[in-house]
Amino acid sequence: MIASAAGMAAHANAEMVSTPVAYEIGGQAYEGMLVYDDSVDDKRPGLLMVPNWMGVTEGAVEKAQRVGGSEYIVFVADMYGKDIRPQNADEAGKAAGSVRADRAMMRDRVNAALDVFKAQADGVSLDVDNIAAIGFCFGGGTVLELARSGTPVQGVVSFHGNLDTPDPENAKAIRTPVLVLHGADDPYVPQEQVQAFQEEMRNAGVDWQLNSYGGAVHSFTDPTAKMPGKAEYNPVVAERAFGAMHRFLAESMDK
């Protein structure tokens, strides 16, 4: 599936490259995707991207291409393992649920993906000292756990992600600016969770921002999301959110 996506991208834009990257965590096989514009030779900052609960898909690669453009090198992290590729919402829910239920494992996997990404600097012009992390839905919650693990990246951006954590005290380990882009009417991230997150950030003294978009629900950046009132694409809000991300990264990264 991914190979065909890379092929389509090559026809549409000859400079964009999407390359599978195999790696292991604890003896288990994983496979992420390295996405970048091959026509740019200059060293560029990196974005570790954790996709939504469907994992490493054609859609995730296409989103990485759009987000990264010629400005960033993007690594799409595999949070499940190479042999786990959900085909529907039920399978995705089980895969994501198993990872969310074990935050230590979640942190281990996302940190391992970051290490693998940095190792790609041997083959691409990646600035390993200038990497941020972004995530969507399940991925948004994952990059927040990356921050809570104390990993020093340049910034973390969560798009319509879960904000809960088993231990709010972990936020005291955060060493990076945090931006949360939230749908104000997201039924999967209720106001109580938003308030708890804000208190968590305040109590830990984190450099944080939260943009709450009126009229937006879950998955507002996902063109395939078509569950009115629950998970639904909102192109206007998506454009605003990506604009906020770029402004945040311009401020937090050394470019």
PDB file of C-alpha atoms in Angstrom:
ATOM      1  CA  MET A   1       0.000   0.000   0.000  1.00  0.00           C
ATOM      2  CA  ILE A   2       2.725   2.479   0.980  1.00  0.00           C
ATOM      3  CA  ALA A   3       4.783   1.679  -2.088  1.00  0.00           C
ATOM      4  CA  SER A   4       1.880   2.586  -4.348  1.00  0.00           C
ATOM      5  CA  ALA A   5       1.398   5.851  -2.447  1.00  0.00           C
ATOM      6  CA  ALA A   6       5.052   6.710  -2.947  1.00  0.00           C
ATOM      7  CA  GLY A   7       4.694   5.884  -6.629  1.00  0.00           C
ATOM      8  CA  MET A   8       1.683   8.166  -7.021  1.00  0.00           C
ATOM      9  CA  ALA A   9       3.537  10.931  -5.210  1.00  0.00           C
ATOM     10  CA  ALA A  10       6.503  10.495  -7.526  1.00  0.00           C
ATOM     11  CA  HIS A  11       4.284  11.047 -10.550  1.00  0.00           C
ATOM     12  CA  ALA A  12       2.611  14.082  -9.001  1.00  0.00           C
ATOM     13  CA  ASN A  13       5.808  15.683  -7.691  1.00  0.00           C
ATOM     14  CA  ALA A  14       9.084  14.137  -8.818  1.00  0.00           C
ATOM     15  CA  GLU A  15      11.020  15.704  -5.934  1.00  0.00           C
ATOM     16  CA  MET A  16       9.054  14.094  -3.093  1.00  0.00           C
ATOM     17  CA  VAL A  17      10.546  10.880  -1.731  1.00  0.00           C
ATOM     18  CA  SER A  18       8.827   8.431   0.632  1.00  0.00           C
ATOM     19  CA  THR A  19      11.204   5.708   1.825  1.00  0.00           C
ATOM     20  CA  PRO A  20      10.371   2.821   4.194  1.00  0.00           C
ATOM     21  CA  VAL A  21      12.697   2.604   7.197  1.00  0.00           C
ATOM     22  CA  ALA A  22      12.877  -0.748   8.980  1.00  0.00           C
ATOM     23  CA  TYR A  23      13.905  -0.921  12.628  1.00  0.00           C
ATOM     24  CA  GLU A  24      13.461  -3.025  15.757  1.00  0.00           C
ATOM     25  CA  ILE A  25      12.277  -2.395  19.291  1.00  0.00           C
ATOM     26  CA  GLY A  26      12.848  -5.211  21.738  1.00  0.00           C
ATOM     27  CA  GLY A  27      13.303  -7.706  18.903  1.00  0.00           C
ATOM     28  CA  GLN A  28      10.023  -6.742  17.219  1.00  0.00           C
ATOM     29  CA  ALA A  29      10.024  -5.428  13.638  1.00  0.00           C
ATOM     30  CA  TYR A  30       8.744  -1.915  12.913  1.00  0.00           C
ATOM     31  CA  GLU A  31       8.607   0.130   9.724  1.00  0.00           C
ATOM     32  CA  GLY A  32       8.241   3.895   9.522  1.00  0.00           C
ATOM     33  CA  MET A  33       8.392   6.197   6.510  1.00  0.00           C
ATOM     34  CA  LEU A  34      10.968   8.891   5.766  1.00  0.00           C
ATOM     35  CA  VAL A  35       9.385  11.677   3.704  1.00  0.00           C
ATOM     36  CA  TYR A  36      11.224  14.626   2.169  1.00  0.00           C
ATOM     37  CA  ASP A  37      11.781  16.782  -0.892  1.00  0.00           C
ATOM     38  CA  ASP A  38      14.834  15.349  -2.625  1.00  0.00           C
ATOM     39  CA  SER A  39      15.424  18.498  -4.669  1.00  0.00           C
ATOM     40  CA  VAL A  40      16.583  20.424  -1.588  1.00  0.00           C
ATOM     41  CA  ASP A  41      20.230  19.915  -0.612  1.00  0.00           C
ATOM     42  CA  ASP A  42      20.377  22.241   2.374  1.00  0.00           C
ATOM     43  CA  LYS A  43      20.237  20.786   5.871  1.00  0.00           C
ATOM     44  CA  ARG A  44      16.657  20.957   7.163  1.00  0.00           C
ATOM     45  CA  PRO A  45      14.920  20.568  10.517  1.00  0.00           C
ATOM     46  CA  GLY A  46      12.959  17.400  11.168  1.00  0.00           C
ATOM     47  CA  LEU A  47       9.425  16.541  12.189  1.00  0.00           C
ATOM     48  CA  LEU A  48       8.729  13.272  13.948  1.00  0.00           C
ATOM     49  CA  MET A  49       5.111  12.616  12.975  1.00  0.00           C
ATOM     50  CA  VAL A  50       2.902  10.147  14.848  1.00  0.00           C
ATOM     51  CA  PRO A  51      -0.183   9.400  12.730  1.00  0.00           C
ATOM     52  CA  ASN A  52      -3.722   8.729  13.892  1.00  0.00           C
ATOM     53  CA  TRP A  53      -4.916   5.347  15.126  1.00  0.00           C
ATOM     54  CA  MET A  54      -4.787   3.838  11.623  1.00  0.00           C
ATOM     55  CA  GLY A  55      -0.995   3.963  11.819  1.00  0.00           C
ATOM     56  CA  VAL A  56       1.376   4.103   8.862  1.00  0.00           C
ATOM     57  CA  THR A  57      -0.928   4.426   5.856  1.00  0.00           C
ATOM     58  CA  GLU A  58      -0.983   6.061   2.446  1.00  0.00           C
ATOM     59  CA  GLY A  59      -2.979   8.887   3.971  1.00  0.00           C
ATOM     60  CA  ALA A  60      -0.374   9.408   6.694  1.00  0.00           C
ATOM     61  CA  VAL A  61       2.384   9.593   4.083  1.00  0.00           C
ATOM     62  CA  GLU A  62       0.390  12.090   2.026  1.00  0.00           C
ATOM     63  CA  LYS A  63      -0.154  14.232   5.117  1.00  0.00           C
ATOM     64  CA  ALA A  64       3.580  14.089   5.866  1.00  0.00           C
ATOM     65  CA  GLN A  65       4.302  15.278   2.338  1.00  0.00           C
ATOM     66  CA  ARG A  66       1.940  18.226   2.709  1.00  0.00           C
ATOM     67  CA  VAL A  67       3.170  19.179   6.179  1.00  0.00           C
ATOM     68  CA  GLY A  68       6.868  18.799   5.429  1.00  0.00           C
ATOM     69  CA  GLY A  69       6.998  20.251   1.940  1.00  0.00           C
ATOM     70  CA  SER A  70      10.486  21.461   1.110  1.00  0.00           C
ATOM     71  CA  GLU A  71      10.985  22.939   4.584  1.00  0.00           C
ATOM     72  CA  TYR A  72      11.167  19.819   6.771  1.00  0.00           C
ATOM     73  CA  ILE A  73      12.234  16.194   6.659  1.00  0.00           C
ATOM     74  CA  VAL A  74       9.475  14.065   8.177  1.00  0.00           C
ATOM     75  CA  PHE A  75       9.577  10.625   9.770  1.00  0.00           C
ATOM     76  CA  VAL A  76       6.228   8.852  10.134  1.00  0.00           C
ATOM     77  CA  ALA A  77       6.575   6.690  13.242  1.00  0.00           C
ATOM     78  CA  ASP A  78       5.262   3.139  13.504  1.00  0.00           C
ATOM     79  CA  MET A  79       3.687   2.738  16.952  1.00  0.00           C
ATOM     80  CA  TYR A  80       2.283  -0.790  16.459  1.00  0.00           C
ATOM     81  CA  GLY A  81       4.872  -2.953  14.683  1.00  0.00           C
ATOM     82  CA  LYS A  82       5.307  -3.836  11.022  1.00  0.00           C
ATOM     83  CA  ASP A  83       2.807  -6.707  11.154  1.00  0.00           C
ATOM     84  CA  ILE A  84       0.017  -4.594  12.669  1.00  0.00           C
ATOM     85  CA  ARG A  85      -1.672  -2.466  10.009  1.00  0.00           C
ATOM     86  CA  PRO A  86      -5.318  -1.795  10.986  1.00  0.00           C
ATOM     87  CA  GLN A  87      -7.822  -2.137   8.167  1.00  0.00           C
ATOM     88  CA  ASN A  88     -10.836  -0.638   9.933  1.00  0.00           C
ATOM     89  CA  ALA A  89     -11.886   1.316  13.007  1.00  0.00           C
ATOM     90  CA  ASP A  90     -12.311  -1.785  15.168  1.00  0.00           C
ATOM     91  CA  GLU A  91      -8.778  -2.975  14.466  1.00  0.00           C
ATOM     92  CA  ALA A  92      -7.410   0.540  14.916  1.00  0.00           C
ATOM     93  CA  GLY A  93      -9.206   0.904  18.235  1.00  0.00           C
ATOM     94  CA  LYS A  94      -7.692  -2.323  19.532  1.00  0.00           C
ATOM     95  CA  ALA A  95      -4.186  -1.406  18.367  1.00  0.00           C
ATOM     96  CA  ALA A  96      -4.317   2.123  19.737  1.00  0.00           C
ATOM     97  CA  GLY A  97      -6.000   0.997  22.946  1.00  0.00           C
ATOM     98  CA  SER A  98      -3.261  -1.502  23.717  1.00  0.00           C
ATOM     99  CA  VAL A  99      -0.615   1.210  23.384  1.00  0.00           C
ATOM    100  CA  ARG A 100      -2.577   3.840  25.327  1.00  0.00           C
ATOM    101  CA  ALA A 101      -3.099   1.353  28.149  1.00  0.00           C
ATOM    102  CA  ASP A 102       0.666   1.121  28.688  1.00  0.00           C
ATOM    103  CA  ARG A 103       2.126   4.630  28.719  1.00  0.00           C
ATOM    104  CA  ALA A 104       5.613   3.370  29.500  1.00  0.00           C
ATOM    105  CA  MET A 105       5.499   1.265  26.337  1.00  0.00           C
ATOM    106  CA  MET A 106       4.094   4.210  24.378  1.00  0.00           C
ATOM    107  CA  ARG A 107       6.964   6.383  25.518  1.00  0.00           C
ATOM    108  CA  ASP A 108       9.538   3.705  24.719  1.00  0.00           C
ATOM    109  CA  ARG A 109       8.191   3.281  21.193  1.00  0.00           C
ATOM    110  CA  VAL A 110       7.961   6.970  20.338  1.00  0.00           C
ATOM    111  CA  ASN A 111      11.429   7.643  21.765  1.00  0.00           C
ATOM    112  CA  ALA A 112      12.816   4.714  19.762  1.00  0.00           C
ATOM    113  CA  ALA A 113      11.246   6.177  16.606  1.00  0.00           C
ATOM    114  CA  LEU A 114      12.922   9.495  17.373  1.00  0.00           C
ATOM    115  CA  ASP A 115      16.307   7.770  17.691  1.00  0.00           C
ATOM    116  CA  VAL A 116      15.754   5.975  14.387  1.00  0.00           C
ATOM    117  CA  PHE A 117      14.834   9.287  12.769  1.00  0.00           C
ATOM    118  CA  LYS A 118      18.023  10.937  13.996  1.00  0.00           C
ATOM    119  CA  ALA A 119      20.044   8.039  12.588  1.00  0.00           C
ATOM    120  CA  GLN A 120      18.761   8.889   9.097  1.00  0.00           C
ATOM    121  CA  ALA A 121      21.045  11.933   9.081  1.00  0.00           C
ATOM    122  CA  ASP A 122      23.681   9.617   7.592  1.00  0.00           C
ATOM    123  CA  GLY A 123      21.683   9.547   4.352  1.00  0.00           C
ATOM    124  CA  VAL A 124      19.651  12.779   4.250  1.00  0.00           C
ATOM    125  CA  SER A 125      20.365  16.401   5.134  1.00  0.00           C
ATOM    126  CA  LEU A 126      18.657  16.281   8.529  1.00  0.00           C
ATOM    127  CA  ASP A 127      19.541  18.720  11.294  1.00  0.00           C
ATOM    128  CA  VAL A 128      19.457  16.321  14.249  1.00  0.00           C
ATOM    129  CA  ASP A 129      19.651  19.202  16.723  1.00  0.00           C
ATOM    130  CA  ASN A 130      16.495  20.763  15.310  1.00  0.00           C
ATOM    131  CA  ILE A 131      13.672  18.221  15.529  1.00  0.00           C
ATOM    132  CA  ALA A 132      10.090  18.735  16.707  1.00  0.00           C
ATOM    133  CA  ALA A 133       7.266  16.212  17.075  1.00  0.00           C
ATOM    134  CA  ILE A 134       3.701  16.428  15.788  1.00  0.00           C
ATOM    135  CA  GLY A 135       0.814  13.999  16.104  1.00  0.00           C
ATOM    136  CA  PHE A 136      -2.791  13.542  15.060  1.00  0.00           C
ATOM    137  CA  CYS A 137      -5.572  12.097  17.277  1.00  0.00           C
ATOM    138  CA  PHE A 138      -3.911   9.031  18.873  1.00  0.00           C
ATOM    139  CA  GLY A 139      -0.644  10.502  17.631  1.00  0.00           C
ATOM    140  CA  GLY A 140      -1.368  13.806  19.338  1.00  0.00           C
ATOM    141  CA  GLY A 141      -1.643  12.056  22.681  1.00  0.00           C
ATOM    142  CA  THR A 142       1.527  10.134  21.877  1.00  0.00           C
ATOM    143  CA  VAL A 143       3.695  13.192  21.254  1.00  0.00           C
ATOM    144  CA  LEU A 144       2.451  14.670  24.532  1.00  0.00           C
ATOM    145  CA  GLU A 145       3.729  11.520  26.223  1.00  0.00           C
ATOM    146  CA  LEU A 146       7.033  12.036  24.407  1.00  0.00           C
ATOM    147  CA  ALA A 147       7.206  15.450  26.035  1.00  0.00           C
ATOM    148  CA  ARG A 148       6.208  14.037  29.442  1.00  0.00           C
ATOM    149  CA  SER A 149       9.040  11.515  29.154  1.00  0.00           C
ATOM    150  CA  GLY A 150      11.479  14.434  29.363  1.00  0.00           C
ATOM    151  CA  THR A 151      12.896  14.087  25.854  1.00  0.00           C
ATOM    152  CA  PRO A 152      14.375  17.431  24.747  1.00  0.00           C
ATOM    153  CA  VAL A 153      12.890  18.107  21.305  1.00  0.00           C
ATOM    154  CA  GLN A 154      12.384  21.609  19.908  1.00  0.00           C
ATOM    155  CA  GLY A 155       8.614  21.546  20.281  1.00  0.00           C
ATOM    156  CA  VAL A 156       5.565  19.274  20.408  1.00  0.00           C
ATOM    157  CA  VAL A 157       2.300  19.855  18.532  1.00  0.00           C
ATOM    158  CA  SER A 158      -0.876  17.841  19.160  1.00  0.00           C
ATOM    159  CA  PHE A 159      -3.704  18.013  16.600  1.00  0.00           C
ATOM    160  CA  HIS A 160      -7.090  16.920  18.040  1.00  0.00           C
ATOM    161  CA  GLY A 161      -5.288  14.524  20.382  1.00  0.00           C
ATOM    162  CA  ASN A 162      -6.149  13.005  23.740  1.00  0.00           C
ATOM    163  CA  LEU A 163      -4.904  15.166  26.608  1.00  0.00           C
ATOM    164  CA  ASP A 164      -5.212  12.761  29.542  1.00  0.00           C
ATOM    165  CA  THR A 165      -2.311  11.155  31.349  1.00  0.00           C
ATOM    166  CA  PRO A 166      -2.173   8.615  34.211  1.00  0.00           C
ATOM    167  CA  ASP A 167       0.166  10.806  36.277  1.00  0.00           C
ATOM    168  CA  PRO A 168       0.018  14.608  35.829  1.00  0.00           C
ATOM    169  CA  GLU A 169       3.192  14.900  37.884  1.00  0.00           C
ATOM    170  CA  ASN A 170       5.083  13.597  34.844  1.00  0.00           C
ATOM    171  CA  ALA A 171       4.582  16.993  33.228  1.00  0.00           C
ATOM    172  CA  LYS A 172       7.311  18.338  35.495  1.00  0.00           C
ATOM    173  CA  ALA A 173       9.781  16.483  33.241  1.00  0.00           C
ATOM    174  CA  ILE A 174       8.707  18.404  30.117  1.00  0.00           C
ATOM    175  CA  ARG A 175      11.642  20.251  28.570  1.00  0.00           C
ATOM    176  CA  THR A 176      10.019  21.529  25.384  1.00  0.00           C
ATOM    177  CA  PRO A 177       7.329  24.039  24.337  1.00  0.00           C
ATOM    178  CA  VAL A 178       3.905  22.447  23.818  1.00  0.00           C
ATOM    179  CA  LEU A 179       1.126  23.458  21.407  1.00  0.00           C
ATOM    180  CA  VAL A 180      -2.300  21.799  21.541  1.00  0.00           C
ATOM    181  CA  LEU A 181      -4.724  22.355  18.646  1.00  0.00           C
ATOM    182  CA  HIS A 182      -8.139  21.289  19.889  1.00  0.00           C
ATOM    183  CA  GLY A 183     -11.661  21.138  18.521  1.00  0.00           C
ATOM    184  CA  ALA A 184     -13.850  22.939  21.067  1.00  0.00           C
ATOM    185  CA  ASP A 185     -16.726  20.508  20.424  1.00  0.00           C
ATOM    186  CA  ASP A 186     -14.637  17.302  20.353  1.00  0.00           C
ATOM    187  CA  PRO A 187     -16.774  14.669  22.139  1.00  0.00           C
ATOM    188  CA  TYR A 188     -13.762  12.391  22.643  1.00  0.00           C
ATOM    189  CA  VAL A 189     -11.820  15.062  24.532  1.00  0.00           C
ATOM    190  CA  PRO A 190     -14.404  16.592  26.885  1.00  0.00           C
ATOM    191  CA  GLN A 191     -13.999  19.898  28.648  1.00  0.00           C
ATOM    192  CA  GLU A 192     -13.079  18.179  31.908  1.00  0.00           C
ATOM    193  CA  GLN A 193     -10.063  16.643  30.196  1.00  0.00           C
ATOM    194  CA  VAL A 194      -9.094  19.998  28.701  1.00  0.00           C
ATOM    195  CA  GLN A 195      -9.293  21.689  32.098  1.00  0.00           C
ATOM    196  CA  ALA A 196      -7.243  18.939  33.735  1.00  0.00           C
ATOM    197  CA  PHE A 197      -4.590  19.319  31.037  1.00  0.00           C
ATOM    198  CA  GLN A 198      -4.387  23.064  31.565  1.00  0.00           C
ATOM    199  CA  GLU A 199      -3.934  22.580  35.291  1.00  0.00           C
ATOM    200  CA  GLU A 200      -1.277  19.950  34.615  1.00  0.00           C
ATOM    201  CA  MET A 201       0.668  22.366  32.410  1.00  0.00           C
ATOM    202  CA  ARG A 202       0.308  25.279  34.840  1.00  0.00           C
ATOM    203  CA  ASN A 203       1.381  23.262  37.854  1.00  0.00           C
ATOM    204  CA  ALA A 204       4.455  21.996  36.012  1.00  0.00           C
ATOM    205  CA  GLY A 205       5.483  25.425  34.711  1.00  0.00           C
ATOM    206  CA  VAL A 206       5.456  24.290  31.083  1.00  0.00           C
ATOM    207  CA  ASP A 207       5.739  26.696  28.132  1.00  0.00           C
ATOM    208  CA  TRP A 208       2.378  25.733  26.642  1.00  0.00           C
ATOM    209  CA  GLN A 209      -0.375  26.980  24.347  1.00  0.00           C
ATOM    210  CA  LEU A 210      -3.860  25.635  23.647  1.00  0.00           C
ATOM    211  CA  ASN A 211      -5.916  26.774  20.659  1.00  0.00           C
ATOM    212  CA  SER A 212      -9.578  25.786  20.952  1.00  0.00           C
ATOM    213  CA  TYR A 213     -11.432  26.010  17.636  1.00  0.00           C
ATOM    214  CA  GLY A 214     -15.165  26.715  17.809  1.00  0.00           C
ATOM    215  CA  GLY A 215     -17.380  24.431  15.739  1.00  0.00           C
ATOM    216  CA  ALA A 216     -14.634  21.810  15.330  1.00  0.00           C
ATOM    217  CA  VAL A 217     -14.864  18.216  16.544  1.00  0.00           C
ATOM    218  CA  HIS A 218     -12.391  15.323  16.481  1.00  0.00           C
ATOM    219  CA  SER A 219     -10.190  14.683  13.388  1.00  0.00           C
ATOM    220  CA  PHE A 220     -10.733  18.150  11.929  1.00  0.00           C
ATOM    221  CA  THR A 221      -7.568  17.865   9.772  1.00  0.00           C
ATOM    222  CA  ASP A 222      -8.570  14.501   8.266  1.00  0.00           C
ATOM    223  CA  PRO A 223     -10.398  14.729   4.897  1.00  0.00           C
ATOM    224  CA  THR A 224     -11.638  11.140   5.339  1.00  0.00           C
ATOM    225  CA  ALA A 225     -13.359  11.877   8.679  1.00  0.00           C
ATOM    226  CA  LYS A 226     -17.119  11.848   8.030  1.00  0.00           C
ATOM    227  CA  MET A 227     -18.889  11.345  11.360  1.00  0.00           C
ATOM    228  CA  PRO A 228     -20.939  14.537  11.836  1.00  0.00           C
ATOM    229  CA  GLY A 229     -20.732  15.889  15.348  1.00  0.00           C
ATOM    230  CA  LYS A 230     -18.066  13.361  16.350  1.00  0.00           C
ATOM    231  CA  ALA A 231     -15.125  13.135  13.951  1.00  0.00           C
ATOM    232  CA  GLU A 232     -15.376  15.407  10.939  1.00  0.00           C
ATOM    233  CA  TYR A 233     -13.056  17.250   8.554  1.00  0.00           C
ATOM    234  CA  ASN A 234     -13.181  21.027   8.819  1.00  0.00           C
ATOM    235  CA  PRO A 235     -11.038  22.591   6.073  1.00  0.00           C
ATOM    236  CA  VAL A 236     -11.206  26.115   7.494  1.00  0.00           C
ATOM    237  CA  VAL A 237     -10.136  25.024  10.962  1.00  0.00           C
ATOM    238  CA  ALA A 238      -7.505  22.677   9.495  1.00  0.00           C
ATOM    239  CA  GLU A 239      -5.914  25.592   7.647  1.00  0.00           C
ATOM    240  CA  ARG A 240      -5.940  27.696  10.816  1.00  0.00           C
ATOM    241  CA  ALA A 241      -4.395  24.870  12.829  1.00  0.00           C
ATOM    242  CA  PHE A 242      -1.604  24.182  10.338  1.00  0.00           C
ATOM    243  CA  GLY A 243      -0.891  27.902  10.235  1.00  0.00           C
ATOM    244  CA  ALA A 244      -0.617  27.916  14.027  1.00  0.00           C
ATOM    245  CA  MET A 245       1.741  24.940  13.853  1.00  0.00           C
ATOM    246  CA  HIS A 246       4.040  26.671  11.368  1.00  0.00           C
ATOM    247  CA  ARG A 247       4.152  29.857  13.460  1.00  0.00           C
ATOM    248  CA  PHE A 248       4.904  27.817  16.581  1.00  0.00           C
ATOM    249  CA  LEU A 249       7.688  25.889  14.866  1.00  0.00           C
ATOM    250  CA  ALA A 250       9.186  29.066  13.413  1.00  0.00           C
ATOM    251  CA  GLU A 251       9.419  30.383  16.971  1.00  0.00           C
ATOM    252  CA  SER A 252      10.651  27.214  18.667  1.00  0.00           C
ATOM    253  CA  MET A 253      13.084  25.894  16.071  1.00  0.00           C
ATOM    254  CA  ASP A 254      16.452  27.375  15.164  1.00  0.00           C
ATOM    255  CA  LYS A 255      15.918  28.071  11.487  1.00  0.00           C
TER     256      LYS A 255
END
